[in-house]
mmCIF file of C-alpha atoms in Angstrom:
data_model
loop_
_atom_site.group_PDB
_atom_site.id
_atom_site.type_symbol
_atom_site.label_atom_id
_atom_site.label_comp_id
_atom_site.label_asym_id
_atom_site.label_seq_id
_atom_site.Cartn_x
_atom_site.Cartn_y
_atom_site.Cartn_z
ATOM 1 C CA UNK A 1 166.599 -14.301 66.751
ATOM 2 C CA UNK A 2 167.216 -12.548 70.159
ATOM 3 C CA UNK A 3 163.805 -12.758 72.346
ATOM 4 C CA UNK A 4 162.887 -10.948 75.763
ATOM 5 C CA UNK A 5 160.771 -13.082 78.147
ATOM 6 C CA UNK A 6 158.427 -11.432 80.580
ATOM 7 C CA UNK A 7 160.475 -11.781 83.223
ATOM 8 C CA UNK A 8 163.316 -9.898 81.456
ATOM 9 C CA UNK A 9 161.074 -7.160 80.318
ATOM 10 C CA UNK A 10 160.306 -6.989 84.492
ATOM 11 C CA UNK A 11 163.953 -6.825 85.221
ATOM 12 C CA UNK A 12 165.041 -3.908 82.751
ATOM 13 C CA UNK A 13 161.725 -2.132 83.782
ATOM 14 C CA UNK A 14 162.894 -2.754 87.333
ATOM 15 C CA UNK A 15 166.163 -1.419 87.044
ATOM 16 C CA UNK A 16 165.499 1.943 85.285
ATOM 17 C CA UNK A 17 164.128 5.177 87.322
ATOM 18 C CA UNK A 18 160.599 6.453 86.938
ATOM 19 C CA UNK A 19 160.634 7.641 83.474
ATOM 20 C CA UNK A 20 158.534 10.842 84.245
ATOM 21 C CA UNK A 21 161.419 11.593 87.456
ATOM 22 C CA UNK A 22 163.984 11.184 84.350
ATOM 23 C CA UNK A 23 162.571 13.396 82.072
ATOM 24 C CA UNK A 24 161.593 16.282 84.799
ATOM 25 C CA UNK A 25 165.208 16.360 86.021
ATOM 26 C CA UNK A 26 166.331 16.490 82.245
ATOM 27 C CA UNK A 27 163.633 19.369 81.772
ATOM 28 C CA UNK A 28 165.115 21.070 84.612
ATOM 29 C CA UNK A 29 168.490 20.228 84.232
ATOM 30 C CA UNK A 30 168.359 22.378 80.892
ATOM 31 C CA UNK A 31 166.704 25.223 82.661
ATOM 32 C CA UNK A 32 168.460 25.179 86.003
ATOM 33 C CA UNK A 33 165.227 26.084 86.833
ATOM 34 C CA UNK A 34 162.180 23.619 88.482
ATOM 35 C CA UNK A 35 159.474 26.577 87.529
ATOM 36 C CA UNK A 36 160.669 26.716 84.409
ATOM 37 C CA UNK A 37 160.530 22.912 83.962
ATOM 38 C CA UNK A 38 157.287 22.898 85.330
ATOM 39 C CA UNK A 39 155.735 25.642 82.338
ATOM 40 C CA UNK A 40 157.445 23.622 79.591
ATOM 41 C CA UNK A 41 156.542 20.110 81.003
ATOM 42 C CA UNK A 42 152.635 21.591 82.056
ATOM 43 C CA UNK A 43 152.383 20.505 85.028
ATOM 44 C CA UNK A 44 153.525 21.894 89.283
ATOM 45 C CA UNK A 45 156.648 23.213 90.705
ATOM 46 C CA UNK A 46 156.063 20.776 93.372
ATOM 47 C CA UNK A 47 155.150 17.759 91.319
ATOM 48 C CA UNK A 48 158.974 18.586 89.094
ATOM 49 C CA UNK A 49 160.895 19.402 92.708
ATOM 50 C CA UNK A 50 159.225 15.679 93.805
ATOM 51 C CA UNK A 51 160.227 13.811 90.685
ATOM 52 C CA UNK A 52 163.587 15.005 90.879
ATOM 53 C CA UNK A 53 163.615 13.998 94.607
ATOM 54 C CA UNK A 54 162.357 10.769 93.753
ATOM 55 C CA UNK A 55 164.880 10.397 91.347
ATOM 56 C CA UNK A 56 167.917 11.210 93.626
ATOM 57 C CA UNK A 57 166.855 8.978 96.238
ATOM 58 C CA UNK A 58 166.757 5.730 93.270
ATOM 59 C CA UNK A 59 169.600 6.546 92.356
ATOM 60 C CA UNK A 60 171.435 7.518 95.514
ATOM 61 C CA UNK A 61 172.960 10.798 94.555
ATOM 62 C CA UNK A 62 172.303 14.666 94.730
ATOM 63 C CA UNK A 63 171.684 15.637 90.941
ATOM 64 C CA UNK A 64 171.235 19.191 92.296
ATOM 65 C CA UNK A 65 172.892 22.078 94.632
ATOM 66 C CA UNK A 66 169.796 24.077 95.921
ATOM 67 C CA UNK A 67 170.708 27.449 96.452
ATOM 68 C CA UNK A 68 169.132 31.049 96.921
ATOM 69 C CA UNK A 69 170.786 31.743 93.786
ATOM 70 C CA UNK A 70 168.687 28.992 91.801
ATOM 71 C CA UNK A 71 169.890 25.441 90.953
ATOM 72 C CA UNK A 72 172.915 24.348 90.200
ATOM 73 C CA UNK A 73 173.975 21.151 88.552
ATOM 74 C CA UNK A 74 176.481 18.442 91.061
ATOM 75 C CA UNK A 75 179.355 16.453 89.654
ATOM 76 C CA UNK A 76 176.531 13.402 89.177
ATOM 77 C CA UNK A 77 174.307 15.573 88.051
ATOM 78 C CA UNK A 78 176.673 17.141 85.132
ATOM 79 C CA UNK A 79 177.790 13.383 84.283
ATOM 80 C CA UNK A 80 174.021 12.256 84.329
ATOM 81 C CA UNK A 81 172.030 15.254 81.663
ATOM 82 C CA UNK A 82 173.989 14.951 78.463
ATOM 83 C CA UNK A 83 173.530 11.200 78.342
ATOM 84 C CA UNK A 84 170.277 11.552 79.627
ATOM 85 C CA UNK A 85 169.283 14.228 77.026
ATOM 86 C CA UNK A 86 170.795 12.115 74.375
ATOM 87 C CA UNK A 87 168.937 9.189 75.418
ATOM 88 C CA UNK A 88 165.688 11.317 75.149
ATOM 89 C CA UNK A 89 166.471 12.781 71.876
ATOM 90 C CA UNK A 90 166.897 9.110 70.225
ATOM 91 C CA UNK A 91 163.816 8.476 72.149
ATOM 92 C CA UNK A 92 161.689 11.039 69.953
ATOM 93 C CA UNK A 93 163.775 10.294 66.968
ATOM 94 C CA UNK A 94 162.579 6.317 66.803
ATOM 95 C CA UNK A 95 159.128 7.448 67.830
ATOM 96 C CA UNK A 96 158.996 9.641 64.661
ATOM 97 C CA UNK A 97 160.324 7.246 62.558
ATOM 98 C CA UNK A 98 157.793 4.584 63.266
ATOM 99 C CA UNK A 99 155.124 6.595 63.068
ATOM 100 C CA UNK A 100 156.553 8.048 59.482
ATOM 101 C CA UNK A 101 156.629 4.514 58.681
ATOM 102 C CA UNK A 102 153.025 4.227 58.870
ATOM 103 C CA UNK A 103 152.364 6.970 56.509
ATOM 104 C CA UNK A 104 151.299 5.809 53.190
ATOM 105 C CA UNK A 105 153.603 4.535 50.362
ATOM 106 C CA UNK A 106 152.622 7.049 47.851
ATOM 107 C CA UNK A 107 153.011 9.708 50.106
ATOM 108 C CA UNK A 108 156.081 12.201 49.165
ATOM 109 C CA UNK A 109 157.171 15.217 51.875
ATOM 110 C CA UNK A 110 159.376 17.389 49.634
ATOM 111 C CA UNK A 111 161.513 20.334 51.165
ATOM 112 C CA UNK A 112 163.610 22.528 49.206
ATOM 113 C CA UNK A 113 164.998 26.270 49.143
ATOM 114 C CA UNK A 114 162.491 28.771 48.908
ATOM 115 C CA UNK A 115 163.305 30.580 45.364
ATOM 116 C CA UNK A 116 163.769 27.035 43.677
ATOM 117 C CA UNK A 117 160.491 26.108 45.067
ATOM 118 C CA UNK A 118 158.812 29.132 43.273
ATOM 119 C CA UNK A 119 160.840 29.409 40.316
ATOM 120 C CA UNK A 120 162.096 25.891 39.415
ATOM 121 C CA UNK A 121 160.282 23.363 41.023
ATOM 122 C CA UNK A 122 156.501 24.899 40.818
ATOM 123 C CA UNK A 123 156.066 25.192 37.114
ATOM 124 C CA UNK A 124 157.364 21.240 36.545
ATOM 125 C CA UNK A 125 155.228 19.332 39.262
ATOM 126 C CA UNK A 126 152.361 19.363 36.824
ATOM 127 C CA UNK A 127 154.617 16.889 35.143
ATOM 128 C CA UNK A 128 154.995 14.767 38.004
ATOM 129 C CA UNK A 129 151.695 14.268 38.366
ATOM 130 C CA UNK A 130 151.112 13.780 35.091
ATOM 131 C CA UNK A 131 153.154 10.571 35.076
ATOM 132 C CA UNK A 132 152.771 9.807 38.693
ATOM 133 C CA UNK A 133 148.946 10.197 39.499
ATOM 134 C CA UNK A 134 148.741 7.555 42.564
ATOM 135 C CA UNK A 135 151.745 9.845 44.666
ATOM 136 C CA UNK A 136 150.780 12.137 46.704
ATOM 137 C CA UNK A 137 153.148 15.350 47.312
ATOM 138 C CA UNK A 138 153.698 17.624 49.570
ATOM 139 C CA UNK A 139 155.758 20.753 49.727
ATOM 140 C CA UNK A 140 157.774 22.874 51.859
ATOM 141 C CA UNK A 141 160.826 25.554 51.622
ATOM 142 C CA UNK A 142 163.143 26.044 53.851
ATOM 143 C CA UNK A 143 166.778 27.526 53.420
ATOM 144 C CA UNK A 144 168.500 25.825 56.540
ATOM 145 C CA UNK A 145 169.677 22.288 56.851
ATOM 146 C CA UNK A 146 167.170 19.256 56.996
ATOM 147 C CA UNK A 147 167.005 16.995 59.856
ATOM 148 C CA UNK A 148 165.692 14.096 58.635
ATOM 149 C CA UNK A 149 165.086 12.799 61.836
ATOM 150 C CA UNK A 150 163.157 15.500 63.410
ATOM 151 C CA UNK A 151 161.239 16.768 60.243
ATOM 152 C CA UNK A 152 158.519 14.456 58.417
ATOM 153 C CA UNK A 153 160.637 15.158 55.036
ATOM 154 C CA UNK A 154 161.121 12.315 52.385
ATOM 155 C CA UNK A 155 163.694 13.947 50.527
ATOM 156 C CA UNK A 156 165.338 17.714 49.987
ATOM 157 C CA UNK A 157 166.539 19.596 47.211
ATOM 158 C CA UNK A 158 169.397 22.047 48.914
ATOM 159 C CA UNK A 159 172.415 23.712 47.532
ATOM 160 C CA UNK A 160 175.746 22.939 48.654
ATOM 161 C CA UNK A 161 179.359 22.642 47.856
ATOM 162 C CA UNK A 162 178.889 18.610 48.793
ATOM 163 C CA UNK A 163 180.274 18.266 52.015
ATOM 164 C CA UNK A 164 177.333 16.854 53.586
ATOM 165 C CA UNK A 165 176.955 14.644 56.963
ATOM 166 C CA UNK A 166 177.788 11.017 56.945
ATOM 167 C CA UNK A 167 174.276 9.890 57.861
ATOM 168 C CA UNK A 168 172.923 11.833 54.794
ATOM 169 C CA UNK A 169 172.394 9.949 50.983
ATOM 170 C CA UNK A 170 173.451 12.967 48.716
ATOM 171 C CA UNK A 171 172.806 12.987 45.480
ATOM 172 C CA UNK A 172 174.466 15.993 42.596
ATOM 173 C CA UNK A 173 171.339 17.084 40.431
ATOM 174 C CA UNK A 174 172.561 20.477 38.648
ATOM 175 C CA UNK A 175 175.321 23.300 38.931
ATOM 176 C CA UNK A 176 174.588 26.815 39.596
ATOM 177 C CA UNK A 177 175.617 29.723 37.278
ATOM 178 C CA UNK A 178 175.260 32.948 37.953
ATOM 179 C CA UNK A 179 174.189 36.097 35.329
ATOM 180 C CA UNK A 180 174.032 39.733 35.890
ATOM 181 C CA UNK A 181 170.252 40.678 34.732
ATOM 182 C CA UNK A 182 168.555 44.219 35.282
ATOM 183 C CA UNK A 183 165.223 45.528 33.605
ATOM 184 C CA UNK A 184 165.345 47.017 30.064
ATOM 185 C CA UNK A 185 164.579 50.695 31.224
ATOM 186 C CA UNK A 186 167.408 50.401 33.880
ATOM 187 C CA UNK A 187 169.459 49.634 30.930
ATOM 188 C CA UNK A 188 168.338 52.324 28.502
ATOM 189 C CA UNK A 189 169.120 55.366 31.045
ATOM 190 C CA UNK A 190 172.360 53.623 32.653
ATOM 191 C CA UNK A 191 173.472 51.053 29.537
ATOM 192 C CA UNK A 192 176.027 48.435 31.010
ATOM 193 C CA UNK A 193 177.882 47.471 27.669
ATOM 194 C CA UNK A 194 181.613 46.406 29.761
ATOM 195 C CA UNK A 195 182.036 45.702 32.794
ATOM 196 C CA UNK A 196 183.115 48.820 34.394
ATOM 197 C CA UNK A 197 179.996 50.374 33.554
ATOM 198 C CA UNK A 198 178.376 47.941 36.516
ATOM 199 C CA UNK A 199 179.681 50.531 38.513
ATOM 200 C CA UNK A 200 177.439 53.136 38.345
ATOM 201 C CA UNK A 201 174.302 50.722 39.332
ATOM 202 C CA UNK A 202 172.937 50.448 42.616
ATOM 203 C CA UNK A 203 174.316 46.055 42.940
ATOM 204 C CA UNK A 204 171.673 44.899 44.811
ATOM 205 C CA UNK A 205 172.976 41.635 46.992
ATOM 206 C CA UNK A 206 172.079 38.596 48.272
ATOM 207 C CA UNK A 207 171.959 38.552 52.661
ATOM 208 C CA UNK A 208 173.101 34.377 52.689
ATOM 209 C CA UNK A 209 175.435 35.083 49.093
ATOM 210 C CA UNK A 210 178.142 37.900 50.427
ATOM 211 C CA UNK A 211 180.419 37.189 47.997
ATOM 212 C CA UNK A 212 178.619 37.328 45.025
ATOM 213 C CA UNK A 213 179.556 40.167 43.599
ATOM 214 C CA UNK A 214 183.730 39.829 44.684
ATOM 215 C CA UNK A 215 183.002 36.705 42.640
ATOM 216 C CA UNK A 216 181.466 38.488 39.567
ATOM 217 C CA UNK A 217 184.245 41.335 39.383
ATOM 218 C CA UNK A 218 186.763 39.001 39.965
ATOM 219 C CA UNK A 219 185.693 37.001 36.789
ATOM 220 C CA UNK A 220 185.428 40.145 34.841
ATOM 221 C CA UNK A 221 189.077 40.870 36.053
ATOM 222 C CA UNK A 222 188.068 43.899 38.097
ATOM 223 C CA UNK A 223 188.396 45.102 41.829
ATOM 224 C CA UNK A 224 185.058 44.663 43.361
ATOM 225 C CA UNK A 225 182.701 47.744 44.139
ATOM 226 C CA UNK A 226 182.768 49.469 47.602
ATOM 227 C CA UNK A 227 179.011 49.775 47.550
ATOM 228 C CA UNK A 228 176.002 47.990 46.974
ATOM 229 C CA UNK A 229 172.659 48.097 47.083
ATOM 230 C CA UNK A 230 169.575 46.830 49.193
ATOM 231 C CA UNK A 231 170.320 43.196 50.381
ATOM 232 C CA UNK A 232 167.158 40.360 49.976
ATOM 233 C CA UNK A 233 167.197 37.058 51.750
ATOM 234 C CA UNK A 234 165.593 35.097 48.958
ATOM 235 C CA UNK A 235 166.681 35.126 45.132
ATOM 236 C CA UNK A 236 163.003 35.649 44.276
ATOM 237 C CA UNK A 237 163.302 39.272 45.951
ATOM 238 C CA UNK A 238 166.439 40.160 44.045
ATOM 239 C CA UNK A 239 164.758 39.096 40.804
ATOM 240 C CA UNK A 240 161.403 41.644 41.705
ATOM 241 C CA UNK A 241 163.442 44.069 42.563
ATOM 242 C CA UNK A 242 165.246 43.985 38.878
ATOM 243 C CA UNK A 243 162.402 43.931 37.411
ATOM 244 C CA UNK A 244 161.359 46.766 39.101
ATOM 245 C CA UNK A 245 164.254 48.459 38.018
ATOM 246 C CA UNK A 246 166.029 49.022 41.384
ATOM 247 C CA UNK A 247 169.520 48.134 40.655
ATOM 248 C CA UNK A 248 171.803 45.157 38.664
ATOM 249 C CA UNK A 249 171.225 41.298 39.872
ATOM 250 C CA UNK A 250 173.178 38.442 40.005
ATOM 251 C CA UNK A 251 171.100 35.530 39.554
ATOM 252 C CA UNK A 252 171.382 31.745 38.901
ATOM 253 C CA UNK A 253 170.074 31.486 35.258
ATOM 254 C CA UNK A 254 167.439 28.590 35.274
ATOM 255 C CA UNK A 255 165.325 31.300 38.136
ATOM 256 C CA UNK A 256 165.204 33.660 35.756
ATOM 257 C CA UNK A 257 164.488 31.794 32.158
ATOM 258 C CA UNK A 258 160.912 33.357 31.739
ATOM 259 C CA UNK A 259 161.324 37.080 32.724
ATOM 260 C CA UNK A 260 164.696 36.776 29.993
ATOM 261 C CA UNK A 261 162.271 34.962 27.611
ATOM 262 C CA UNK A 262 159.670 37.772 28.065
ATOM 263 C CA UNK A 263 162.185 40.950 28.554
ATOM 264 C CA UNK A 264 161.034 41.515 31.635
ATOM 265 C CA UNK A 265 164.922 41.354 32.456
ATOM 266 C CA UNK A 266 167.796 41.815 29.854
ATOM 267 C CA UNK A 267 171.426 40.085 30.365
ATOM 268 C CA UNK A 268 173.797 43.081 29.389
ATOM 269 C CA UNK A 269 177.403 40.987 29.674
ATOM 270 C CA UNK A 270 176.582 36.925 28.800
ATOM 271 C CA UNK A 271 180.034 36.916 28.295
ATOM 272 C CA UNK A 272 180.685 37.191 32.580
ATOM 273 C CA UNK A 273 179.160 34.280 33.535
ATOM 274 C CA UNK A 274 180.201 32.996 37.366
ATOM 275 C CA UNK A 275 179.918 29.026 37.566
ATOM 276 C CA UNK A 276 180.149 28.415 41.212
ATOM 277 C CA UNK A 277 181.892 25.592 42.638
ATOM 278 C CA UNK A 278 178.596 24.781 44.287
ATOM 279 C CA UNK A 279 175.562 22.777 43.065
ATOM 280 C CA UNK A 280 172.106 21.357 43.990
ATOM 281 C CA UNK A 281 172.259 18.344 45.405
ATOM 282 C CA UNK A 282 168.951 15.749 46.305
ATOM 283 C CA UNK A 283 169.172 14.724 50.381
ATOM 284 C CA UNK A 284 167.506 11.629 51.676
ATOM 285 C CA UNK A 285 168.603 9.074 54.750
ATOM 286 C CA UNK A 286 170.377 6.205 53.035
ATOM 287 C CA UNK A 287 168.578 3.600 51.593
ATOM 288 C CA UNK A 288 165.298 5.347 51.217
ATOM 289 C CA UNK A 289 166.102 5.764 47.397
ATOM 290 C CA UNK A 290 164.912 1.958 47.203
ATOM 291 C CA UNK A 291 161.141 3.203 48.055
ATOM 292 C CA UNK A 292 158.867 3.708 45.203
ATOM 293 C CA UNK A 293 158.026 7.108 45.671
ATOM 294 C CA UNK A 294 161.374 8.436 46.204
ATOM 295 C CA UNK A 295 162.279 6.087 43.353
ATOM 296 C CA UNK A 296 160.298 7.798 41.127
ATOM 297 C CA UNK A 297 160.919 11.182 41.871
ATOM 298 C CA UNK A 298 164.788 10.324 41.468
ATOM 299 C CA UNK A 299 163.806 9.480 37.792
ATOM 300 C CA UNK A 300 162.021 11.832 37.253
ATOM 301 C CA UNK A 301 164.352 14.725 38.437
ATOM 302 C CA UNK A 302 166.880 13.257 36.220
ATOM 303 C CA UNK A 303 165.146 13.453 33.138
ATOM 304 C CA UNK A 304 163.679 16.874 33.505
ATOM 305 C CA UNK A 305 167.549 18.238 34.681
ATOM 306 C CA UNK A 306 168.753 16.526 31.402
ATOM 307 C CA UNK A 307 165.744 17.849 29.424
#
């Protein structure tokens, strides 16, 4: 096993700059600015403009051009950031990661789209805790990509097509299919009994799903419609707004099982269903799926998906 003695714990120190002169000239090095530096790393102009002095005399090099037009970056000083920035970002990684690792076994951080949260994931975790008592969950939505490293997440629930980074376990949990739904009174003034009678609805769309509706005519062998309707960010806006009566939706099924089940919503064309290429996949760093909680939830996921 590889050991430091004191003495080489004294030479490393030794031959590394201060580490507060490294990480006021990275500050600043972003900015191009020492006052700038100086706000985000709370403390004087004077005390960044000395570190970074300090700095360039260890190291025997101008990091910066000082100019009446601001600061600007030397050839050293170019070379010197991105590693240096780097270095500081795997910094705060490991720091996070050790202190995650302190957190408690049965503790589960759980991140997932926002509509799947609400519509999906809500009405099961009763479940979960009905077999799993001793873990503790949390939850939070999000629809942008997880970084494991930065966020205190255990494991996501995100839709993709599976292309996901290497340093990323990904795991397929369901497919998505799509349905047009709009509210029974909707359908009683304009009824939709073939496809070209979609038409003459106001389509409302999805903001982060564009293509939906090329997709939908294209399955029902049509050209797709020049217009459409308001646009929602979340699939739990599109679904109110059916209800509501404000124009057709196109919907993953599983969101919108109960408002079906109660009529709330009516499916006017089951035969133009869109199965996308895509799916939901379950996101965790590698080898975290050996941990108990995570363990657990994996089971658990698959028996309710198969269910």
């Amino acid at each position: 096993m590889m050991s430091f003695s004191h003495n080489d714990a004294a030479q490393i120190q030794g031959s590394l700059p201060s580490l507060n002169a490294l990480r006021a000239f990275a500050v600043a090095g972003r900015h191009l600015s020492f006052t700038r530096a100086a706000e985000e790393l709370h403390v004087t102009q004077g005390a960044v403009s000395r570190l970074v002095k300090q700095l360039e005399a260890d190291l025997g090099v101008s990091l910066f051009r000082r100019s009446p037009r601001g600061l600007e970056l030397t050839s050293e000083g170019a070379t010197f950031l991105p590693a240096l920035s780097d270095a500081f970002a795997q910094l705060a990684t490991a720091t996070r990661l050790v202190a995650r690792s302190r957190r408690p076994a049965n503790h589960l951080a759980i991140t997932m789209l926002p509509t799947l949260a609400m519509r999906w994931f809500m009405p099961r975790l009763a479940d979960f805790h009905r077999l799993h008592p001793d873990i503790s969950v949390d939850v939070t939505s999000a629809d942008r990509p997880i970084d494991f490293a930065r966020e205190p997440v255990d494991v996501g629930i995100q839709y993709g097509g599976g292309e996901w980074p290497a340093d990323l376990a990904a795991e397929f949990l369901m497919p998505e299919t799509v349905i047009l739904v709009g509210s029974p009174a909707l359908l009683k003034t304009k009824p939709v009994k073939k496809p070209e009678d979609v038409k003459r609805h106001s389509l409302l769309a999805h903001s982060t799903r564009p293509e939906a509706w090329a997709e939908w005519f294209a399955c029902a062998g049509m050209k797709a419609a020049t217009g459409r309707g308001p646009a929602f960010e979340h699939f739990f806006m599109s679904i109110e707004a059916a209800v509501n009566g404000l124009g057709l939706a196109l919907v993953p099924d599983f969101f919108v099982a109960a408002e079906l089940r109660d009529g709330r919503l009516v499916e006017p064309l089951p035969r133009y269903r869109v199965a996308r290429r895509g799916g939901y996949y379950l996101l965790h760093l590698p080898g975290r799926e050996r941990e108990p909680a995570i363990r657990a939830f994996r089971g658990w996921l698959e028996h309710i998906i198969k269910a």
